[in-house]
Coordinates of C-alpha atoms in Angstrom, one line a residue:
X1 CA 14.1 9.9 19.4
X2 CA 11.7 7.6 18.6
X3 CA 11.5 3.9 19.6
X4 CA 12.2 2.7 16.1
X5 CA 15.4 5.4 15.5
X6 CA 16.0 3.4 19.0
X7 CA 16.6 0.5 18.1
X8 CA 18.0 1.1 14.6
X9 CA 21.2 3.1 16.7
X10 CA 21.2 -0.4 18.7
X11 CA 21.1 -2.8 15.7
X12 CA 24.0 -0.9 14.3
X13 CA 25.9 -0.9 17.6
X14 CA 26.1 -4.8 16.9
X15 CA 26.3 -5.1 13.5
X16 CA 29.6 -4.6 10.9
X17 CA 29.4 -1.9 9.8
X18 CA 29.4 -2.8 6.2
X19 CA 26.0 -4.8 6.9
X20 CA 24.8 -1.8 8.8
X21 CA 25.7 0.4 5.2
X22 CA 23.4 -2.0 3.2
X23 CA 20.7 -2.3 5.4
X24 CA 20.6 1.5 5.8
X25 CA 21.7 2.0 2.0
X26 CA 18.5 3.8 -0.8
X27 CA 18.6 4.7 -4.3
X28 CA 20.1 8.0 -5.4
X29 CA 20.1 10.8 -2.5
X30 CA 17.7 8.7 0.0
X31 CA 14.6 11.2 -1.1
X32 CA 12.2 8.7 -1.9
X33 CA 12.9 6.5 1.9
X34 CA 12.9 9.8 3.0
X35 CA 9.7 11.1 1.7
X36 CA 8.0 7.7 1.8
X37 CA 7.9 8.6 5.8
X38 CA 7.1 11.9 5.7
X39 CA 4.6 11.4 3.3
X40 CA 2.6 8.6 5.4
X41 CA 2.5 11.7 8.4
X42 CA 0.9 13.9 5.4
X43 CA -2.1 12.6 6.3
X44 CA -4.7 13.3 9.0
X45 CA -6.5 11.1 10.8
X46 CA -10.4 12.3 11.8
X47 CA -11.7 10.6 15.0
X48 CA -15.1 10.2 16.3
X49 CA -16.4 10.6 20.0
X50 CA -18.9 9.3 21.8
X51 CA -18.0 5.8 20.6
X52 CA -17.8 2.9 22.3
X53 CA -13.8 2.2 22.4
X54 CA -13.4 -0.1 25.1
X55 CA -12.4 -2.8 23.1
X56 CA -10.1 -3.1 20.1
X57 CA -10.4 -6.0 17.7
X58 CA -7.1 -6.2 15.4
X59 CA -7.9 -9.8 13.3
X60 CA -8.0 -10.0 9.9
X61 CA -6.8 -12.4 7.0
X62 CA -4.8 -12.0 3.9
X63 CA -5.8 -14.1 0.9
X64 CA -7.9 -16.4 3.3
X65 CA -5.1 -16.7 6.2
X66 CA -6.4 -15.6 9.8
X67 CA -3.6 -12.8 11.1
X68 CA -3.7 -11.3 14.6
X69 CA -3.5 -7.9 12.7
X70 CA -2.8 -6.5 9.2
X71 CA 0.6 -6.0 10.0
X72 CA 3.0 -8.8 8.1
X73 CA 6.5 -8.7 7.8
X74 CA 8.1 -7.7 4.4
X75 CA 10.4 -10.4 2.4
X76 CA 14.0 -9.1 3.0
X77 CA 17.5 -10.2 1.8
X78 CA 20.6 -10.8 3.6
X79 CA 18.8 -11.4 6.8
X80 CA 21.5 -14.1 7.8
X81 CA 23.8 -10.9 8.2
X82 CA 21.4 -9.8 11.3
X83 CA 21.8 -13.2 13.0
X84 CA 23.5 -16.5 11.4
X85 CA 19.8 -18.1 11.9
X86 CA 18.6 -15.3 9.8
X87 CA 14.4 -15.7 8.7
X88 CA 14.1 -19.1 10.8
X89 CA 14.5 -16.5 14.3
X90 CA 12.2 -14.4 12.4
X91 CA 9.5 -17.0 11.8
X92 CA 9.7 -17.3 15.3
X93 CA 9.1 -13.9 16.1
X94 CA 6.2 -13.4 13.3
X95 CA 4.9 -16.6 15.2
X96 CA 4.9 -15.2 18.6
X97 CA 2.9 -12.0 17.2
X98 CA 0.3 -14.1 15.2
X99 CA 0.9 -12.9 11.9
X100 CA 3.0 -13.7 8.3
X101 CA 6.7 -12.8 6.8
X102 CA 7.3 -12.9 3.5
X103 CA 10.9 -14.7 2.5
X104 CA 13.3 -13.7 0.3
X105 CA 14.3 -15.5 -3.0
X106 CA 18.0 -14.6 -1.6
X107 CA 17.5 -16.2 2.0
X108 CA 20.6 -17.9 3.9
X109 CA 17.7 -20.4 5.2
X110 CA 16.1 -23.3 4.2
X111 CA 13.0 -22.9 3.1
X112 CA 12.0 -26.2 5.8
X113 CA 13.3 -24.9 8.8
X114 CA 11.7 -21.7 8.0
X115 CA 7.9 -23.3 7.8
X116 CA 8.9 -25.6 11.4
X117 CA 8.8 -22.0 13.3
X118 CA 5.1 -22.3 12.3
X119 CA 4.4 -18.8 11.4
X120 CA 2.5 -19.0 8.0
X121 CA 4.8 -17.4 5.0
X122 CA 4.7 -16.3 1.8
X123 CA 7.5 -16.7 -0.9
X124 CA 9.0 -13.6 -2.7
X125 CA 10.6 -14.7 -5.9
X126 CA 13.1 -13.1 -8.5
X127 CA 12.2 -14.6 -11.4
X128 CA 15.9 -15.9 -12.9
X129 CA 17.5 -15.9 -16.4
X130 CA 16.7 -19.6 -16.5
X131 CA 13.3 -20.3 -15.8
X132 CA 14.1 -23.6 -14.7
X133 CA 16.1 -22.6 -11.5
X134 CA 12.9 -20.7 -10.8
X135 CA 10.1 -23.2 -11.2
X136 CA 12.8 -25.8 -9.1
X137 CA 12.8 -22.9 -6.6
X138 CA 8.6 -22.2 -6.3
X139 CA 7.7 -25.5 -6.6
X140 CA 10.2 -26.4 -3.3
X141 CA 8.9 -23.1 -1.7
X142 CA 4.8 -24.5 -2.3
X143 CA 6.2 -28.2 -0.6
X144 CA 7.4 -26.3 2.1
X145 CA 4.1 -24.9 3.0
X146 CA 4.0 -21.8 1.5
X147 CA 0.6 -20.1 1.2
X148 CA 1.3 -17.5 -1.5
X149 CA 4.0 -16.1 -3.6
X150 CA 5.2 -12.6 -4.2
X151 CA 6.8 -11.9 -7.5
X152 CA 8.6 -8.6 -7.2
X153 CA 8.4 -6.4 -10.4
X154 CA 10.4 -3.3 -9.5
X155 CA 14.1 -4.5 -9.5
X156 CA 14.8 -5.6 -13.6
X157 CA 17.5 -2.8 -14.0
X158 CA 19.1 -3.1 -10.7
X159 CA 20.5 0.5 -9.7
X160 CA 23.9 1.6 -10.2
X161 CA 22.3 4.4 -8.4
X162 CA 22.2 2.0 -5.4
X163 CA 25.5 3.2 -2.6
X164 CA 25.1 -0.6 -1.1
X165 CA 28.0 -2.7 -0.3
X166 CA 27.4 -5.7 -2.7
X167 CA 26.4 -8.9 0.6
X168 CA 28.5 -11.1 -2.3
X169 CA 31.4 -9.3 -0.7
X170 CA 30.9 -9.9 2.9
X171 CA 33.6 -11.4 4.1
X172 CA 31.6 -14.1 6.2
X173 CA 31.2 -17.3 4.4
X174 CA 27.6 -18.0 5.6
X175 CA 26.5 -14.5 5.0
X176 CA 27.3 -15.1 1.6
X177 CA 24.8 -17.9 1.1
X178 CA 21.9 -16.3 -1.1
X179 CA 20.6 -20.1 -2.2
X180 CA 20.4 -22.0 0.8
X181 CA 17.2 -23.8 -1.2
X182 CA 19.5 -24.9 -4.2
X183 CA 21.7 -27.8 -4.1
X184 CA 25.6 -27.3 -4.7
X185 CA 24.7 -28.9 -8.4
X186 CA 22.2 -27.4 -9.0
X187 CA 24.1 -23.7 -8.7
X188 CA 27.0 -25.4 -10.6
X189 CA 24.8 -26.3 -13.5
X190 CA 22.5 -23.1 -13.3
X191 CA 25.6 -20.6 -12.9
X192 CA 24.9 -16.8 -13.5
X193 CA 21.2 -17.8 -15.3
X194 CA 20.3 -17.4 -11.3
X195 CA 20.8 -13.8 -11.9
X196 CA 17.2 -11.6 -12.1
X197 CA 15.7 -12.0 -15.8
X198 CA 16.0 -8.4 -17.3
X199 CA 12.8 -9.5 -19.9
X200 CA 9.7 -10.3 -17.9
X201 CA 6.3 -9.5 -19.0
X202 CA 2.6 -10.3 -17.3
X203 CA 2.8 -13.8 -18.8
X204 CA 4.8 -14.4 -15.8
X205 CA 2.3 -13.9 -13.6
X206 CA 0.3 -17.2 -15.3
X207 CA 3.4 -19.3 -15.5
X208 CA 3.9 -18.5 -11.8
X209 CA 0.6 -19.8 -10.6
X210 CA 0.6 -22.9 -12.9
X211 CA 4.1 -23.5 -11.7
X212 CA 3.7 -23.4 -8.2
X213 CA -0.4 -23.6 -7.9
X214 CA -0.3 -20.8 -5.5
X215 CA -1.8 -17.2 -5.6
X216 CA 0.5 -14.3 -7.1
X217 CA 0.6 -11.0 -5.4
X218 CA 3.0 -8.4 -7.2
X219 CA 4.9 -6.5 -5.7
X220 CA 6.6 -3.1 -6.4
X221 CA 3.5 -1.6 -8.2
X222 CA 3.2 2.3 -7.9
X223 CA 0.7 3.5 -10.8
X224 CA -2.8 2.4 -11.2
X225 CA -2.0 1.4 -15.1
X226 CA 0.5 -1.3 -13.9
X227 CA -2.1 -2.4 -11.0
X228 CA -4.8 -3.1 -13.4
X229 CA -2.2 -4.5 -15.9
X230 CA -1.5 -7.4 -13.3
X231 CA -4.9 -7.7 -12.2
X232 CA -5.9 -8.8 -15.9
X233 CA -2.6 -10.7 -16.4
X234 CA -4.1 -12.8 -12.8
X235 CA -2.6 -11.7 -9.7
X236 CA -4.5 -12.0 -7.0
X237 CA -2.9 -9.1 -5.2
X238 CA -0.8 -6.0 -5.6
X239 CA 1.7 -4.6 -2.8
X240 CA 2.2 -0.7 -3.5
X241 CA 6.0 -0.4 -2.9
X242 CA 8.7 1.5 -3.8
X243 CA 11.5 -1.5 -2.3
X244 CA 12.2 0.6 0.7
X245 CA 13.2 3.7 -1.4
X246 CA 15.9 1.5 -2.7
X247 CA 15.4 1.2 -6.4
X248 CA 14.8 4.6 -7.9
X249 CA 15.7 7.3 -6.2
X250 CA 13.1 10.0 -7.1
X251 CA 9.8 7.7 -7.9
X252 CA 6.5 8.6 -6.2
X253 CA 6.0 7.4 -2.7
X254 CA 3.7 4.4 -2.1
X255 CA 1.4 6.7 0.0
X256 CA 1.3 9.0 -2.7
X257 CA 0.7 5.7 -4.8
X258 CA -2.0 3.8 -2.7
X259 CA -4.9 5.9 -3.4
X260 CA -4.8 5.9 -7.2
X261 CA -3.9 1.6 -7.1
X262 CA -7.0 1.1 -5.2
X263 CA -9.4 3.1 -6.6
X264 CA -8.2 0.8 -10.1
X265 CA -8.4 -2.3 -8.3
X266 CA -9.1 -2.4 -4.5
X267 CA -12.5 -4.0 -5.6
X268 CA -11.6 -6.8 -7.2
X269 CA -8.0 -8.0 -5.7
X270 CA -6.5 -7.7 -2.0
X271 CA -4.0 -4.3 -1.8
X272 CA -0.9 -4.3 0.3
X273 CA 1.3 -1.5 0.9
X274 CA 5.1 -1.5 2.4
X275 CA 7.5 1.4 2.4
X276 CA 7.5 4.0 5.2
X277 CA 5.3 2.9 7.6
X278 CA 6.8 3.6 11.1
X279 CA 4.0 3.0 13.5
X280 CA 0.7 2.0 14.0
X281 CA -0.6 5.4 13.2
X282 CA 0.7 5.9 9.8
X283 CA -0.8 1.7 9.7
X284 CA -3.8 2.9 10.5
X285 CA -3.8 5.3 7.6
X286 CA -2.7 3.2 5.3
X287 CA -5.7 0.7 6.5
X288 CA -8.2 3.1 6.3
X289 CA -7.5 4.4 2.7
X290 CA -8.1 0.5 2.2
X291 CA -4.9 -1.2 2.0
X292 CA -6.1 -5.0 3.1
X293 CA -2.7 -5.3 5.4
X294 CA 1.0 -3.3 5.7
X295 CA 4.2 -5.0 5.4
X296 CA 6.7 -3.6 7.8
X297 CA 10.8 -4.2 6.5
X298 CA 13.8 -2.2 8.1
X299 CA 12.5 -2.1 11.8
X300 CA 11.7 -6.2 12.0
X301 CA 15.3 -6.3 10.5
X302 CA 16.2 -4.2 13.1
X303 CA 14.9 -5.8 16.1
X304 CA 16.5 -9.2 14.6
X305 CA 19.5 -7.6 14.7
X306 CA 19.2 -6.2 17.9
X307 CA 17.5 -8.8 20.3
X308 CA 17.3 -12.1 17.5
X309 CA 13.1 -13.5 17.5
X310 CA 12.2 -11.6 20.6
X311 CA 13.5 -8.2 18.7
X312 CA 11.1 -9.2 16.0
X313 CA 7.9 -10.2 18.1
X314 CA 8.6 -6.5 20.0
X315 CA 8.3 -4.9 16.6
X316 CA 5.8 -6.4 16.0
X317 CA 3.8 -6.1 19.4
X318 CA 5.1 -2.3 19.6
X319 CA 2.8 -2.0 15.7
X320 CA 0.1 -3.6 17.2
X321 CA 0.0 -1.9 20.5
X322 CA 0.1 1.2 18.8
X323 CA -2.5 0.9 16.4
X324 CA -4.6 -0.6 19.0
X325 CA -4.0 3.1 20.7
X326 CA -4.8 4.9 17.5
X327 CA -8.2 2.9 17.5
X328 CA -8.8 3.6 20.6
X329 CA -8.1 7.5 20.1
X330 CA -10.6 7.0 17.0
X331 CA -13.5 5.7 18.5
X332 CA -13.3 3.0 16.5
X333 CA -13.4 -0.8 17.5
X334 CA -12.2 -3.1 14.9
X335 CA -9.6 -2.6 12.3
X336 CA -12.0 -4.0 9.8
X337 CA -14.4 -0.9 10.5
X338 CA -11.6 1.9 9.2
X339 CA -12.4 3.7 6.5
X340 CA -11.7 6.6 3.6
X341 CA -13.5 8.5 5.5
X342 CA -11.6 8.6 8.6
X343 CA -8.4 9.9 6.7
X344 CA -8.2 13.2 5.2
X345 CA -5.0 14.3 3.3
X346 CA -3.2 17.4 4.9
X347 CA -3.1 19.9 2.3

């Protein structure tokens, strides 16, 4: 058993069981979260000897903000049904390991308290039936003090295909709170128009930025023709993910992905990569086919579950130790000095 199947068994010792279910729960029969690990461990890494290793150096920056390593935590929903505190304990722990978390458009916590654990962050958005409700919503998040946002483009036609118990039917009142940064009026007057547009185009990706004057990354991207489509549209990133293997069921991996986004647009825009990515080994792969950081989901939820803001910053420090090792092993002193040429794909 590894240290992550660990403490997923002891997050789900504490949790109801129903929160476990969604936090567990993929699209269709669980191939694609499946193979989006396996695939990751379908690659070989090639070291070098006779290098000096005795140090490794782990900094790096996304879109101009200093990180202690390329290893960010992934916007995720329902996090209140971990802990009641929910993203504010994992600020804290994303804090404690020197790096950023991305925060969900359906987060149980105020986008304030959030920013006053002083980890930097990055909003993910829906974009809503009402455009209103999200401009009120980006704008609020860019006061706050966030430094980017993420529009995720991969969950228009939410899945029936999805085995999830709906969080809108948790029994606990708090838990239900997907708005925490809309007032009581504000949900009365926006009603169901909160609900995920089912029509967006690139424009968004424009209207975005001009509403909120931050950078854009997208998120959910998986084929170099939809990279280079957002690219010219103006985002100034791309995160290769398939959503956790929750959205449809039997899409290509974003390790099969990755290599085909980059070679589109890895020179002119930063590359991200979420979805699979159990250690610092399969990080380190991920880096040296050039994704500019990884975002790490299930196991930060995980070790909020299981151990609150400390849980995260273990998670975190366990990713870092470990690619630190896998450096090490390499020959290789800085993360900034892995390349394509220190992967080779097993076939």
């Amino acid at each position: 058993m590894t240290w992550i199947e660990d403490l997923a068994r002891r997050a789900d010792a504490v949790l109801p069981d129903y929160v476990s279910a969604y936090y567990h729960s993929n699209a269709g029969d669980g191939s694609c979260d499946r193979e989006g690990i396996a695939d990751w461990n379908a690659f070989r890494l090639r070291p070098s000897v006779l290098r000096d290793a005795s140090a490794q150096d782990l900094t790096s920056d996304v879109l101009g903000t200093p990180v202690a390593a390329p290893i960010l935590v992934a916007p995720m929903a329902q996090q209140v049904g971990a802990r009641p505190e929910g993203e504010v304990l994992t600020a804290q722990g994303a804090a404690k390991a020197g790096t950023l978390l991305g925060v969900s458009t359906n987060t149980g916590a105020r986008f304030d308290d959030i920013a006053a654990q002083g980890a930097p962050w990055w909003y993910q958005v829906y974009v809503a039936r009402d455009r209103a409700a999200t401009r009120l919503l980006v704008e609020r998040a860019a006061t706050a003090g966030a430094k980017a946002l993420i529009l995720t483009v991969d969950t228009t036609p939410l899945g029936r295909e999805i085995p999830a118990i709906d969080p809108r039917n948790w029994p606990e009142g708090p838990r239900k709170n997907r708005t925490a940064n809309l007032t009581a009026a504000e949900l009365e007057r926006f009603g169901k128009d909160t609900d995920m547009a089912l029509d967006l185009t690139p424009d968004v990706i424009g209207w975005l930025a001009e509403a909120s004057g931050l950078p854009v990354l997208c998120k959910g991207v998986l084929t170099a023709r939809d990279a280079r489509r957002c690219v010219d549209a103006g985002a100034d990133g791309i995160i290769v993910s398939t959503h956790g293997g929750r959205r449809l069921g039997n899409s290509v991996t974003s390790a099969f992905a990755l290599p085909e986004i980059l070679a589109e647009v890895g020179g002119e825009v930063e590359v991200h990569v979420d979805s699979g990515i159990r250690g610092g080994a399969q990080a380190a792969v991920a880096l040296a086919l050039g994704a500019k950081a990884v975002h790490i989901g299930r196991p930060a939820m995980w070790g909020l579950a299981a151990d609150g803001a400390e849980g995260v910053a273990t998670v975190l420090a366990n990713y870092q130790a470990e690619l630190v090792t896998t450096l090490r092993q390499m020959g290789i002193g800085s993360v900034k000095d892995l390349r394509p040429a220190d992967v080779v794909a097993r076939s």
